[in-house]
Short mmCIF file of C-alpha atoms and ligand atoms in Angstrom, two decimals:
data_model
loop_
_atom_site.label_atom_id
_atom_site.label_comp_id
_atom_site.label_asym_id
_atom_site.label_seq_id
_atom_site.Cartn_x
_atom_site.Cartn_y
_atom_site.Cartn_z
CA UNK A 100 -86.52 -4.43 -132.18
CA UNK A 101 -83.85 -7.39 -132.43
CA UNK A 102 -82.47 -9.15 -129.63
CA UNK A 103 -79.10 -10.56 -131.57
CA UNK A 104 -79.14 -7.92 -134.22
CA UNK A 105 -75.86 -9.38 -135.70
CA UNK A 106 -77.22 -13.23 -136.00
CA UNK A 107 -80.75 -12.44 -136.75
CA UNK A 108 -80.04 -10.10 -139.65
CA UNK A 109 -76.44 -12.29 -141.05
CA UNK A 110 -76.91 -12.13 -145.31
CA UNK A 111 -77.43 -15.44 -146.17
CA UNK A 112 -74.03 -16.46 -147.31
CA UNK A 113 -72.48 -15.47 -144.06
CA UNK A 114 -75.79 -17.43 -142.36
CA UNK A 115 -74.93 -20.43 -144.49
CA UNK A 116 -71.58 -20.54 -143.81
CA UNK A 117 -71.94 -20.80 -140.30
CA UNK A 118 -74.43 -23.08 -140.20
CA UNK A 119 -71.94 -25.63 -142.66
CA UNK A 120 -69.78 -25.32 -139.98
CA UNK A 121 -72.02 -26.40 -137.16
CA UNK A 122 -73.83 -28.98 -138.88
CA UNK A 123 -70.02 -30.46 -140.01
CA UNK A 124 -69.45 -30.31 -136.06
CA UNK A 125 -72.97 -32.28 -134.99
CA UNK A 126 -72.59 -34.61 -137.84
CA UNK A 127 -69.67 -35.54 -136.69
CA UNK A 128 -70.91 -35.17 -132.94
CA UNK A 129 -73.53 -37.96 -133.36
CA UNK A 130 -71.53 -40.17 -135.25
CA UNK A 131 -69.14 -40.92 -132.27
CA UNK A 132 -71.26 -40.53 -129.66
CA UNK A 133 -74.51 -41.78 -130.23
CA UNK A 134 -74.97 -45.46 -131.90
CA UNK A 135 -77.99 -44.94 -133.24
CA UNK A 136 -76.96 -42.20 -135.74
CA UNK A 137 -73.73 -44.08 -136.06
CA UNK A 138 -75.79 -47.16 -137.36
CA UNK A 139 -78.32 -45.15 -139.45
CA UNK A 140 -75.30 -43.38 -141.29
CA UNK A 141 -73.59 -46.44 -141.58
CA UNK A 142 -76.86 -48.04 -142.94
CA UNK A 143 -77.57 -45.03 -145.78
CA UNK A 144 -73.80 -45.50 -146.61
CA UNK A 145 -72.66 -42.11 -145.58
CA UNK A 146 -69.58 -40.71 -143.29
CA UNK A 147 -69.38 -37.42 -141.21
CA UNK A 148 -66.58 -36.52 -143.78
CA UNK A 149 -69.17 -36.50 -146.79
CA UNK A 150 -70.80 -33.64 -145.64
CA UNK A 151 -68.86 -31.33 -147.40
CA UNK A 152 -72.03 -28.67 -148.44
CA UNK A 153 -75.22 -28.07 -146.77
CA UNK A 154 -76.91 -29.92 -149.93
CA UNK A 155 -75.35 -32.60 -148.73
CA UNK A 156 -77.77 -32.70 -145.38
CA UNK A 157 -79.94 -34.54 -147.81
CA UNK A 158 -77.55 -37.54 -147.54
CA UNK A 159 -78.43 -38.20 -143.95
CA UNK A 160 -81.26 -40.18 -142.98
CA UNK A 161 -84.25 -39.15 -141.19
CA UNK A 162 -85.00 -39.30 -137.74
CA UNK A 163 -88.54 -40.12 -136.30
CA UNK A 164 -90.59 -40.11 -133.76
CA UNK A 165 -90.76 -43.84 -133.90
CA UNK A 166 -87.05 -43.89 -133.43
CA UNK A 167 -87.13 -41.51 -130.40
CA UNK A 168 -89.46 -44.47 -128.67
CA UNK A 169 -87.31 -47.10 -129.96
CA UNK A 170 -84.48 -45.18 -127.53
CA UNK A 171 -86.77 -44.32 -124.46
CA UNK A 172 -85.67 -42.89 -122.18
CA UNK A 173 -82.34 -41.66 -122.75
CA UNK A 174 -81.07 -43.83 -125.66
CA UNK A 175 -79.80 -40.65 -128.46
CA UNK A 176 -78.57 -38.57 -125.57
CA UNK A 177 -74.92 -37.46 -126.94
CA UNK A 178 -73.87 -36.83 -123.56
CA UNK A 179 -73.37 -38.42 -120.19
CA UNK A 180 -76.32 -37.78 -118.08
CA UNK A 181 -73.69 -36.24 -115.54
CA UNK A 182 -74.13 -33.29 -118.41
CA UNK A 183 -78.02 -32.84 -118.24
CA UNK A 184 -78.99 -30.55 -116.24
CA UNK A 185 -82.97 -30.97 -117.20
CA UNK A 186 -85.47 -33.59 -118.51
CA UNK A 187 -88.78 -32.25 -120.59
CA UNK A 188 -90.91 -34.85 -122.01
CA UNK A 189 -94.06 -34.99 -124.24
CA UNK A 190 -97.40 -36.51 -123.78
CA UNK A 191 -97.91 -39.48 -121.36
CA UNK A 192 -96.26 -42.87 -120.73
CA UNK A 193 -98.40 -45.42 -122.25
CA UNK A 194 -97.07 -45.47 -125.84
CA UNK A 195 -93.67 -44.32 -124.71
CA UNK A 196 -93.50 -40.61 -124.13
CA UNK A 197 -90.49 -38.91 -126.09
CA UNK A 198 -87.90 -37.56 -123.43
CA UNK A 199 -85.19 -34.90 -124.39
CA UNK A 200 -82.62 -33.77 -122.02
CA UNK A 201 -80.10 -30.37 -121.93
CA UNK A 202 -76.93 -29.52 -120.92
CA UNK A 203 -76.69 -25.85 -119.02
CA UNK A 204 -75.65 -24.56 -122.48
CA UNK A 205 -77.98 -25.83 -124.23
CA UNK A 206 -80.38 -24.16 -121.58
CA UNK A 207 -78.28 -20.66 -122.20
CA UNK A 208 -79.11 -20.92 -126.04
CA UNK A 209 -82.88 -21.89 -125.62
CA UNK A 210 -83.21 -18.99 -123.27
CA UNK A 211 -81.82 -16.53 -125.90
CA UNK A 212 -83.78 -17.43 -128.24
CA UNK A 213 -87.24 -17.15 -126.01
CA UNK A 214 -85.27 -13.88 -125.21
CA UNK A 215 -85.38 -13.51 -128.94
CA UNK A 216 -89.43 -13.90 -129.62
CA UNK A 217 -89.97 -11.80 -127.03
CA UNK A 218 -88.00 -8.62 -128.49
CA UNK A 219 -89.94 -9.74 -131.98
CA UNK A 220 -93.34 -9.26 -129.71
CA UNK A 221 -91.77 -5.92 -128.69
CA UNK A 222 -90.98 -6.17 -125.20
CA UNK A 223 -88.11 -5.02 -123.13
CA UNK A 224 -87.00 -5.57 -119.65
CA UNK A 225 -89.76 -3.26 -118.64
CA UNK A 226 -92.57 -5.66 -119.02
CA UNK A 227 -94.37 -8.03 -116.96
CA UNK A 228 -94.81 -11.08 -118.83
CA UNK A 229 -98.30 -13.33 -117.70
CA UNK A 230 -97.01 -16.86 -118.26
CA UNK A 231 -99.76 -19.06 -118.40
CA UNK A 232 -97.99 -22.22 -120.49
CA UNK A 233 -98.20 -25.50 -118.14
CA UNK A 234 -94.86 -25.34 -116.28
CA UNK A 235 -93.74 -28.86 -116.05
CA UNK A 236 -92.41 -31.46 -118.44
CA UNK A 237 -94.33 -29.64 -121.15
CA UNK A 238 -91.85 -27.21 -122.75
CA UNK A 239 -94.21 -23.97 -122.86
CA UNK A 240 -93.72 -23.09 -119.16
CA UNK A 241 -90.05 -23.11 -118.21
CA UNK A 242 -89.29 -22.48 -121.79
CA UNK A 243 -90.61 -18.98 -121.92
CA UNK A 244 -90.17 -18.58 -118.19
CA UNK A 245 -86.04 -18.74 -119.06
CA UNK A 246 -86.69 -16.67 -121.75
CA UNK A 247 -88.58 -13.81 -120.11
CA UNK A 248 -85.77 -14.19 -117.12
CA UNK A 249 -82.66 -13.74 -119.61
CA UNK A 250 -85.13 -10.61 -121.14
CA UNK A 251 -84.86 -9.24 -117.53
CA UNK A 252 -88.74 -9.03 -118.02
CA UNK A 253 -90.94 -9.58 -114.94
CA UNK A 254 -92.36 -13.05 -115.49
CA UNK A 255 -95.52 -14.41 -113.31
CA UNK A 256 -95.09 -18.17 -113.50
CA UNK A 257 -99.21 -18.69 -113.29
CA UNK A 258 -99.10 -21.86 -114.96
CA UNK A 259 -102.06 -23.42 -116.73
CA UNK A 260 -105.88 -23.12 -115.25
CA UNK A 261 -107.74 -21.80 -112.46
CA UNK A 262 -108.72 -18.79 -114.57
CA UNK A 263 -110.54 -16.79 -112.32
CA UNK A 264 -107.57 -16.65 -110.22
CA UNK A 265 -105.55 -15.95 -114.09
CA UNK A 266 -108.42 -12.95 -114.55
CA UNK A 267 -107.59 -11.72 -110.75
CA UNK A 268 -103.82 -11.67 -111.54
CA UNK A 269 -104.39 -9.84 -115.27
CA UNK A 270 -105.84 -7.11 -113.48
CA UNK A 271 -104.06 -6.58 -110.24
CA UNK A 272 -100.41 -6.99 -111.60
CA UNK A 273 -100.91 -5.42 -114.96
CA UNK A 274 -99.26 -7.52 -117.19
CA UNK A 275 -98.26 -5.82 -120.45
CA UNK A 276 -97.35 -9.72 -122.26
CA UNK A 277 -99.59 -13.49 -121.94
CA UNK A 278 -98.16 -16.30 -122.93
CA UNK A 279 -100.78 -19.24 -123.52
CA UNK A 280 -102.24 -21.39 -126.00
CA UNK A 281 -105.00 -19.40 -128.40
CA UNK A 282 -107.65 -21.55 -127.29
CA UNK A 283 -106.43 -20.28 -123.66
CA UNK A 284 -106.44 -16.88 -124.46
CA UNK A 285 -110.22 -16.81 -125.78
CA UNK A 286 -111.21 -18.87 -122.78
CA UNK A 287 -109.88 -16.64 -120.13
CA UNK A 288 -111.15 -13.72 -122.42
CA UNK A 289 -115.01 -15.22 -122.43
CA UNK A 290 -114.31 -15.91 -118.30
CA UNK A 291 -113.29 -12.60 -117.90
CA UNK A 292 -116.25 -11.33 -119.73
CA UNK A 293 -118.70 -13.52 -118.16
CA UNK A 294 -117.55 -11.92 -114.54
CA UNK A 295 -118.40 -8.96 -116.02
CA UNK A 296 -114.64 -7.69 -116.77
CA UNK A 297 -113.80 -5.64 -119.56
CA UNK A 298 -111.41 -7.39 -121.04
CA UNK A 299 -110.28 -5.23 -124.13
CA UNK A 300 -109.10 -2.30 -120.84
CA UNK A 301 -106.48 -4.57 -119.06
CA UNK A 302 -102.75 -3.28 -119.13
CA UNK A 303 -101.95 -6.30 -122.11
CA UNK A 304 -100.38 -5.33 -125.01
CA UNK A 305 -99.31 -8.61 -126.79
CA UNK A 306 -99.81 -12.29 -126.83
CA UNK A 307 -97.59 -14.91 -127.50
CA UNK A 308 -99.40 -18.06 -128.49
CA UNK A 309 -98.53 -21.18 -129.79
CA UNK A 310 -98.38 -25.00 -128.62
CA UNK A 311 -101.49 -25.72 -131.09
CA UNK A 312 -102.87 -24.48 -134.83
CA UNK A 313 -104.80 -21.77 -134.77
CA UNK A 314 -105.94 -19.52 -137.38
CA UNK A 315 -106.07 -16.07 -138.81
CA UNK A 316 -109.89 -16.07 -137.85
CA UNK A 317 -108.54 -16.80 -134.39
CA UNK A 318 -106.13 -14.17 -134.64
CA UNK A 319 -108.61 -11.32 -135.13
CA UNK A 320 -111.11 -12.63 -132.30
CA UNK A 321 -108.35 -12.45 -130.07
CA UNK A 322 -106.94 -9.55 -130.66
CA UNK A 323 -110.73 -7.53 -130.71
CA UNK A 324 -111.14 -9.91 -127.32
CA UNK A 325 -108.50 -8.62 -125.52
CA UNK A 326 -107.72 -5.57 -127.43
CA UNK A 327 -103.73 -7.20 -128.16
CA UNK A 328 -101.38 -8.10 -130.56
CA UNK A 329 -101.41 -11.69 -131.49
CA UNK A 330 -98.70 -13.27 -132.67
CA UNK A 331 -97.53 -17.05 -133.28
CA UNK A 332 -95.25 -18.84 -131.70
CA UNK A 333 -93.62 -22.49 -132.98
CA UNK A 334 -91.70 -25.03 -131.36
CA UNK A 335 -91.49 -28.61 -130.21
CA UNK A 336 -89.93 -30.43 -127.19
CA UNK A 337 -87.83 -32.87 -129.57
CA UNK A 338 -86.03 -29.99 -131.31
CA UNK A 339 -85.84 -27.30 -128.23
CA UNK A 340 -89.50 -26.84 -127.12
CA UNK A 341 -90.99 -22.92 -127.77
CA UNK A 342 -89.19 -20.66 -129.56
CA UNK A 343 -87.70 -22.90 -132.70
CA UNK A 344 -89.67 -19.91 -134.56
CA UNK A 345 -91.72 -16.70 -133.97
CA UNK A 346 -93.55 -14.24 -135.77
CA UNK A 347 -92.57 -10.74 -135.55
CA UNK A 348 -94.93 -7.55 -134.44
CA UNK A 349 -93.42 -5.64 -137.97
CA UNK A 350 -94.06 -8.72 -140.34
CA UNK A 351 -97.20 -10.95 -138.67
CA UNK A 352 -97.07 -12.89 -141.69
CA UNK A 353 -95.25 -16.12 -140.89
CA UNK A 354 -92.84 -17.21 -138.07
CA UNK A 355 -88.87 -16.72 -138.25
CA UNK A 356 -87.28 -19.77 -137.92
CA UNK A 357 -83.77 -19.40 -135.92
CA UNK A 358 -81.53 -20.54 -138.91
CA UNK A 359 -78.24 -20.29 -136.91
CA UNK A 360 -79.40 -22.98 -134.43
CA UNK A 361 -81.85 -24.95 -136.79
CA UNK A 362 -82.12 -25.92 -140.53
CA UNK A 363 -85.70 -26.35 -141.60
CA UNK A 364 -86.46 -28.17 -144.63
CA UNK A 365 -89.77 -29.32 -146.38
CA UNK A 366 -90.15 -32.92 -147.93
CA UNK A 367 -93.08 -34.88 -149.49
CA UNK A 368 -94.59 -36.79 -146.39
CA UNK A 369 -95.19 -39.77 -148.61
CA UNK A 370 -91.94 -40.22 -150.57
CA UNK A 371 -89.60 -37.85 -147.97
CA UNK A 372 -88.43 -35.88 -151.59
CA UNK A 373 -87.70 -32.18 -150.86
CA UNK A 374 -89.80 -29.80 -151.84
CA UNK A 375 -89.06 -26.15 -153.10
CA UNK A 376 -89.76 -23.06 -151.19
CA UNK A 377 -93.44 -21.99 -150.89
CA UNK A 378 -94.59 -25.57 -151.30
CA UNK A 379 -96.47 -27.32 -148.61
CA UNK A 380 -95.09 -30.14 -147.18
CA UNK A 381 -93.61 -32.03 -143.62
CA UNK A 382 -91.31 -29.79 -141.57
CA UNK A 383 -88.00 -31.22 -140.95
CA UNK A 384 -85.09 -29.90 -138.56
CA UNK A 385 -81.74 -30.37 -137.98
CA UNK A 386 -80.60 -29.14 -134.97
CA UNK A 387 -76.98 -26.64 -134.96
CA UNK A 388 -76.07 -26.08 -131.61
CA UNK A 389 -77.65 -29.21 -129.13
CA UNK A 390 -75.09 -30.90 -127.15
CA UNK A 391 -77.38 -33.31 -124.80
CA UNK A 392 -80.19 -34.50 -127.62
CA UNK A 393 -79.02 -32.97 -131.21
CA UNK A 394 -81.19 -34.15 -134.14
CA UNK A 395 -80.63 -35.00 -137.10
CA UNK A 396 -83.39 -34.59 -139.71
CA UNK A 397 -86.21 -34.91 -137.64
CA UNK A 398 -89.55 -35.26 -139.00
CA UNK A 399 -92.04 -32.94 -137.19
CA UNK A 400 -95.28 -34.35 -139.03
CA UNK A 401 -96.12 -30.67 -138.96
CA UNK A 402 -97.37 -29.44 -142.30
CA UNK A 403 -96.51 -26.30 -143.34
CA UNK A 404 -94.25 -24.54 -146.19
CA UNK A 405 -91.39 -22.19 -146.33
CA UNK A 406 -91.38 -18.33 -146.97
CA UNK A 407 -88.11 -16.86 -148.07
CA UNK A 408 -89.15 -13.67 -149.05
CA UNK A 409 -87.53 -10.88 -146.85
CA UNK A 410 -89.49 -9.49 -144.16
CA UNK A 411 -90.23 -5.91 -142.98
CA UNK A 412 -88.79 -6.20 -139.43
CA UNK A 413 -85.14 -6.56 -141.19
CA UNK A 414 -84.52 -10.37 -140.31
CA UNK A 415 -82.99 -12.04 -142.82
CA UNK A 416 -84.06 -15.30 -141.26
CA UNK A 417 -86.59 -17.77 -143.54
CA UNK A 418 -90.10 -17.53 -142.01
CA UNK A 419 -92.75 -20.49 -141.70
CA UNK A 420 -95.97 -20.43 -142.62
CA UNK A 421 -98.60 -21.32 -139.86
CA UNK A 422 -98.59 -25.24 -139.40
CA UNK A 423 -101.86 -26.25 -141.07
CA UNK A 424 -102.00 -30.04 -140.02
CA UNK A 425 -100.01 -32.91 -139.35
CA UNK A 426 -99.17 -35.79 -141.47
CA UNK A 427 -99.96 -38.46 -138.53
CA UNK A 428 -102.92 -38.85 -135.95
CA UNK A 429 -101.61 -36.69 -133.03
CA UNK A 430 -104.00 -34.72 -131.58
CA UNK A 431 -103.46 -31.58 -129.86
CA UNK A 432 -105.82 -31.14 -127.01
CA UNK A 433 -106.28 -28.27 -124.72
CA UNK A 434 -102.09 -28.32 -125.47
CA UNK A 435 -101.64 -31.64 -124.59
CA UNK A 436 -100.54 -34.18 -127.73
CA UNK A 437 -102.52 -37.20 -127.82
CA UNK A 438 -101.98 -39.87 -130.14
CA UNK A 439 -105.18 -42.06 -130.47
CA UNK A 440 -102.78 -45.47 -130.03
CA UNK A 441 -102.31 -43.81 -126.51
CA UNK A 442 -105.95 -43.87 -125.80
CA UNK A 443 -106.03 -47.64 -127.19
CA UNK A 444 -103.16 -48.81 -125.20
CA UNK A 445 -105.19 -47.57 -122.02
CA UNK A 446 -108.36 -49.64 -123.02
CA UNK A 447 -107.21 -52.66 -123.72
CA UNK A 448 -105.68 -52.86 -119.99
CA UNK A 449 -108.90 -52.34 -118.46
CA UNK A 450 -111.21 -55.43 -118.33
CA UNK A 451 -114.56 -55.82 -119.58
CA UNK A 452 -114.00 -53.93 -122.85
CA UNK A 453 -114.32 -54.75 -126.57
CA UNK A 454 -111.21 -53.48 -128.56
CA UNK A 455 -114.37 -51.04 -130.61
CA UNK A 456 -113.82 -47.67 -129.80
CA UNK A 457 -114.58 -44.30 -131.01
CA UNK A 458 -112.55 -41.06 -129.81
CA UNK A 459 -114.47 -37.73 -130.38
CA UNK A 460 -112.83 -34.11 -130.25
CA UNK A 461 -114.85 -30.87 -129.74
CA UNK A 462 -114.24 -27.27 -129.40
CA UNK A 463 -116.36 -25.89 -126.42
CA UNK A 464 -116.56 -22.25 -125.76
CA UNK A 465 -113.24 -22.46 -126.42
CA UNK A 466 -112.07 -25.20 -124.76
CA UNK A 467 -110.92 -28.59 -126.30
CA UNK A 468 -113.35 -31.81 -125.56
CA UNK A 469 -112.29 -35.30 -125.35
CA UNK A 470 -115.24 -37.99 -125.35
CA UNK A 471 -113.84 -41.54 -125.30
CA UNK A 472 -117.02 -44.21 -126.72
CA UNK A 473 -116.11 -47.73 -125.89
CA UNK A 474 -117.67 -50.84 -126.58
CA UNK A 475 -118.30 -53.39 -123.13
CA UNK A 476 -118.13 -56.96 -124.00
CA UNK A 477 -121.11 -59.53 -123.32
CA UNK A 478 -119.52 -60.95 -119.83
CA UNK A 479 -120.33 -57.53 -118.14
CA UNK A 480 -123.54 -57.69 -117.74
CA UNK A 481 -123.33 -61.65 -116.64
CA UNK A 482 -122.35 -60.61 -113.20
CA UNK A 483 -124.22 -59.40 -110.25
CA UNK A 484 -124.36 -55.69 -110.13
CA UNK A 485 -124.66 -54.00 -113.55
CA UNK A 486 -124.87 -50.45 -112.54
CA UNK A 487 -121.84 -50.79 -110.35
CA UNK A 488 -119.82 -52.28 -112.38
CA UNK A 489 -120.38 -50.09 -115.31
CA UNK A 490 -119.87 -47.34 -113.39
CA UNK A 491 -116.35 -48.28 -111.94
CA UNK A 492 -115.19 -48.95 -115.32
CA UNK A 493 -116.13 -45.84 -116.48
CA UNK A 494 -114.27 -44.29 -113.62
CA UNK A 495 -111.05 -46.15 -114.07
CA UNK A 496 -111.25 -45.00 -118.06
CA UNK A 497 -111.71 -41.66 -117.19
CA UNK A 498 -108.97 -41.78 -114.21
CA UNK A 499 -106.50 -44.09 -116.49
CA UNK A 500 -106.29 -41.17 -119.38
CA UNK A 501 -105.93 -38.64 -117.35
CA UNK A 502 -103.36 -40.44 -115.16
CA UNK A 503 -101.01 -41.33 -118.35
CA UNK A 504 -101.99 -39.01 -120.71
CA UNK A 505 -102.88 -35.85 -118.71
CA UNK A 506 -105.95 -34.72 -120.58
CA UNK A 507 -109.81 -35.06 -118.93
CA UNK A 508 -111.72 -37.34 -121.06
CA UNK A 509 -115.48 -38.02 -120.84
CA UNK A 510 -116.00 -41.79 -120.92
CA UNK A 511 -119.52 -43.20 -122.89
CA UNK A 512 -119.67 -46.80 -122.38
CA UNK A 513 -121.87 -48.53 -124.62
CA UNK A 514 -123.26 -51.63 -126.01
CA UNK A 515 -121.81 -54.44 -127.31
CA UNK A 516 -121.60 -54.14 -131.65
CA UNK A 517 -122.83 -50.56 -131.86
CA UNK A 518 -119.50 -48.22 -132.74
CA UNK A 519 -119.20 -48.12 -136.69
CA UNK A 520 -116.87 -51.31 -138.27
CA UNK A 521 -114.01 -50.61 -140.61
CA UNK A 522 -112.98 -52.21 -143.77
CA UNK A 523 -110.16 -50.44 -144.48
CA UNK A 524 -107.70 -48.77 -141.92
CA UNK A 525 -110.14 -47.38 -138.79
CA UNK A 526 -111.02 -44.13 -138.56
CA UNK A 527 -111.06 -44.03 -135.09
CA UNK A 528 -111.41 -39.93 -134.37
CA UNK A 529 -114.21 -37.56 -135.19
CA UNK A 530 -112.44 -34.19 -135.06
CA UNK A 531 -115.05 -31.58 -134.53
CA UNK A 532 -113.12 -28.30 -134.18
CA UNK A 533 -113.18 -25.80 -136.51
CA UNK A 534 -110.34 -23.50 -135.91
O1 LIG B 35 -95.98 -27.33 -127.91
C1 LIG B 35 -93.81 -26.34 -127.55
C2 LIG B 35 -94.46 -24.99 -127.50
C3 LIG B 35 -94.84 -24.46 -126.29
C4 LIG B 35 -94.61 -24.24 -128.65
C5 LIG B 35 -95.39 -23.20 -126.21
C6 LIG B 35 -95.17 -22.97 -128.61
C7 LIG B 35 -95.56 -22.45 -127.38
P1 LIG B 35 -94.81 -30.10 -127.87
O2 LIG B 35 -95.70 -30.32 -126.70
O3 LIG B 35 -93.70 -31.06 -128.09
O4 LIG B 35 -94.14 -28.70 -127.78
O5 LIG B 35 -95.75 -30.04 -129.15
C8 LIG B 35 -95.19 -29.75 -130.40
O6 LIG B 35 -97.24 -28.71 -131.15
O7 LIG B 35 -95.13 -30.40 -133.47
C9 LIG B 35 -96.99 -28.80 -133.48
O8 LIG B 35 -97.78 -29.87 -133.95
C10 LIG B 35 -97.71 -28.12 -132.35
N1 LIG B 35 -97.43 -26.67 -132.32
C11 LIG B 35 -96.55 -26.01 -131.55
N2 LIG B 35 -96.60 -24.67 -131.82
C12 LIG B 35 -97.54 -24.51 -132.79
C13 LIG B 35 -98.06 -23.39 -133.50
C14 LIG B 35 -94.78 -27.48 -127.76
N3 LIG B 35 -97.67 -22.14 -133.27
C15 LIG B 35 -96.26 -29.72 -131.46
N4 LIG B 35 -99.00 -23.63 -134.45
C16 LIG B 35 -95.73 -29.32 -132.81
C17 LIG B 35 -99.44 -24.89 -134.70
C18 LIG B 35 -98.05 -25.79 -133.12
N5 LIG B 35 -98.99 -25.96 -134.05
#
């Protein structure tokens, strides 16, 4: 099933043609309303009126993350705030979160194409969609909530956590559709199991799950958990949030990326050279359609590669490959991104600490682990009570992350000069996690 049968299945000339046309239009967009792009296109020597092909995208400078901080809040918004009618933002605010804002049309579009991934996963208005993506200024939870609404699905805006009270809800309402992270979806499955549920009998019939890599491994203890369909879901909160690209229940072999709204491309993350199709490399997007925070070649650090073979479900959009790292230190943890600088920045504004730390990550049954070792300096143990103090540091680490960052950390003080020394550039995180 196809939600926009005519946009989703264009031939490609028709599909390129049309995207031309819109990027001509956000080029051009940008240029005279935002002074950032103004100055970077000015800077790489190029004009709105030399895009004359799409080859000629690869003119345009890139856009990073860096710059997106450089314009906190609201700096490369291309309208007047008068015109946003929301505000998502990722991760914390130590380290400058990245906030992106839409216009009510830019909410329509975003909602049709959630609408869209949902018809891929095979669901109508008839189901009952279990949303269990963190509603808030993550983009899982209102983003598929929208999306489920413009369906005319029946959504059940759970939220994140309190699974038993998830498990309760699975069986009472019935839910044929969950929406999670994977990691979510084998916790609540091992819950459900360890209340002495049987999970594989529940009414599901799919799961939509993205937010965080996962595997095909994953993929088939899922699916023999819960006795569903798994499929993948892509997105990210600079370029729309969920739903940039989704796999479909025909193909299950890559993710469709919504070519009429977004041009992917894949470059070399050292030297930022394209690379052909089927090569791994850095996803980059361009957005088509965004009025209140377009982009223009954005690097995702998401590594990944392009599959432009055509698919079985009658698409005729390019898929993705699953994203199989990043090309910077973000850390994706229990669906919350982390960079380690974030961690630092909290540290260092806490007294009694050495700037020596260590961050671990773990994969619990299921669930993501954040240990935080720090080094405490000399002085600490000069004063009168030891214990105490120790203690209250370690609270205020532990309340301090979780406060700006929004993840639960365990906090390991320890001596003075024990965490491993560096040479060369610090290899501050011990990734566990096999997935
Ligand atoms: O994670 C949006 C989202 C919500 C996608 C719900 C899918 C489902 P951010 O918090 O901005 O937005 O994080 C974006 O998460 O750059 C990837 O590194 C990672 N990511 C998202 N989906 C996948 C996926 C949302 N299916 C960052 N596989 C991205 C692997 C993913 N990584």
């Amino acid at each position: 099933m196809i939600f926009d049968e005519e946009f989703e299945t264009l031939p490609r000339e028709a599909l390129e043609a049309l995207q031309l046309k819109r990027l001509q239009q956000t080029v051009q967009r940008v240029y005279h309303t935002v002074g950032f792009y103004r100055r970077s296109f000015n800077d790489a020597d190029v004009t709105p009126d030399d895009i004359r092909t799409l080859g000629d995208l690869r003119r345009l400078p890139f856009t990073t993350k860096q710059d997106l901080r450089d314009n906190y809040p609201f700096g490369l918004f291309a309208v007047p705030m008068s015109s946003v009618v929301r505000l998502h933002a990722s991760s914390g605010t130590t380290g400058r979160a990245t906030v992106v804002g839409y216009t009510k049309r830019d909410i329509e579009i975003w909602s049709d194409l959630m609408a869209r991934c949902f018809v891929a996963a095979g669901l109508t208005k008839n189901d009952i969609i279990h949303n269990a993506y963190g509603y808030g200024l993550f983009t899982g939870g209102l983003g598929a909530h929208y999306g489920a609404e413009k369906l005319g699905a029946s959504v059940i805006p759970i939220s994140g956590g309190n699974t038993k009270r998830q498990i309760m809800i699975l069986q009472d309402f019935g839910p044929s559709a969950i929406c999670c992270t994977p990691s979510y979806a084998l916790n609540i499955a091992e819950q459900g199991q360890a209340m002495g549920i049987d999970m594989r009998s529940l009414k599901l019939r799919v799961g939509i799950f993205g937010a965080e890599p996962w595997s095909e491994e994953m993929r088939v203890q899922i699916e023999a958990a819960l006795n569903i369909q798994a499929l993948n879901i892509y997105g990210l909160s600079e370029v729309m949030g969920p739903g940039v690209a989704m796999e479909c229940l025909e193909g299950r072999e890559g993710m469709h990326i919504f070519e009429d709204f977004f041009i992917a491309e894949i470059i070399d993350p050292d030297t930022g050279a394209p690379m052909p199709h089927g090569a791994k490399g850095e996803l980059v997007f361009t957005t088509l359609s965004k009025e209140a925070f377009p982009l223009i070649r954005y690097r995702t650090r998401d590594i990944t590669s392009l599959i432009p073979a055509p698919c079985r479900c009658g698409r005729t959009l390019i898929r993705m490959d699953r994203v199989t790292g990043r090309s910077d230190d973000m850390l994706i943890i229990r669906g919350v991104n982390v960079f380690p600088s974030q961690i630092e920045a909290v540290l260092v504004g806490i007294e009694g600490l050495e700037p020596h730390y260590q961050i671990i990550v773990d994969r619990v049954n299921n669930l993501d682990t954040l240990e935080v070792q720090v080094e405490v300096n000399e002085k600490i143990f000069g004063g009168g009570d030891v214990i105490r103090v120790l203690q209250n540091t370690e609270k205020r680490i532990v309340k301090d992350i979780k406060d700006y960052l929004g993840v639960s950390a365990k906090v390991k003080l320890v001596e003075p000069k024990t965490l491993q020394r560096f040479e060369g550039k610090a290899s501050r995180v011990i990734d566990k996690r096999h997935i």
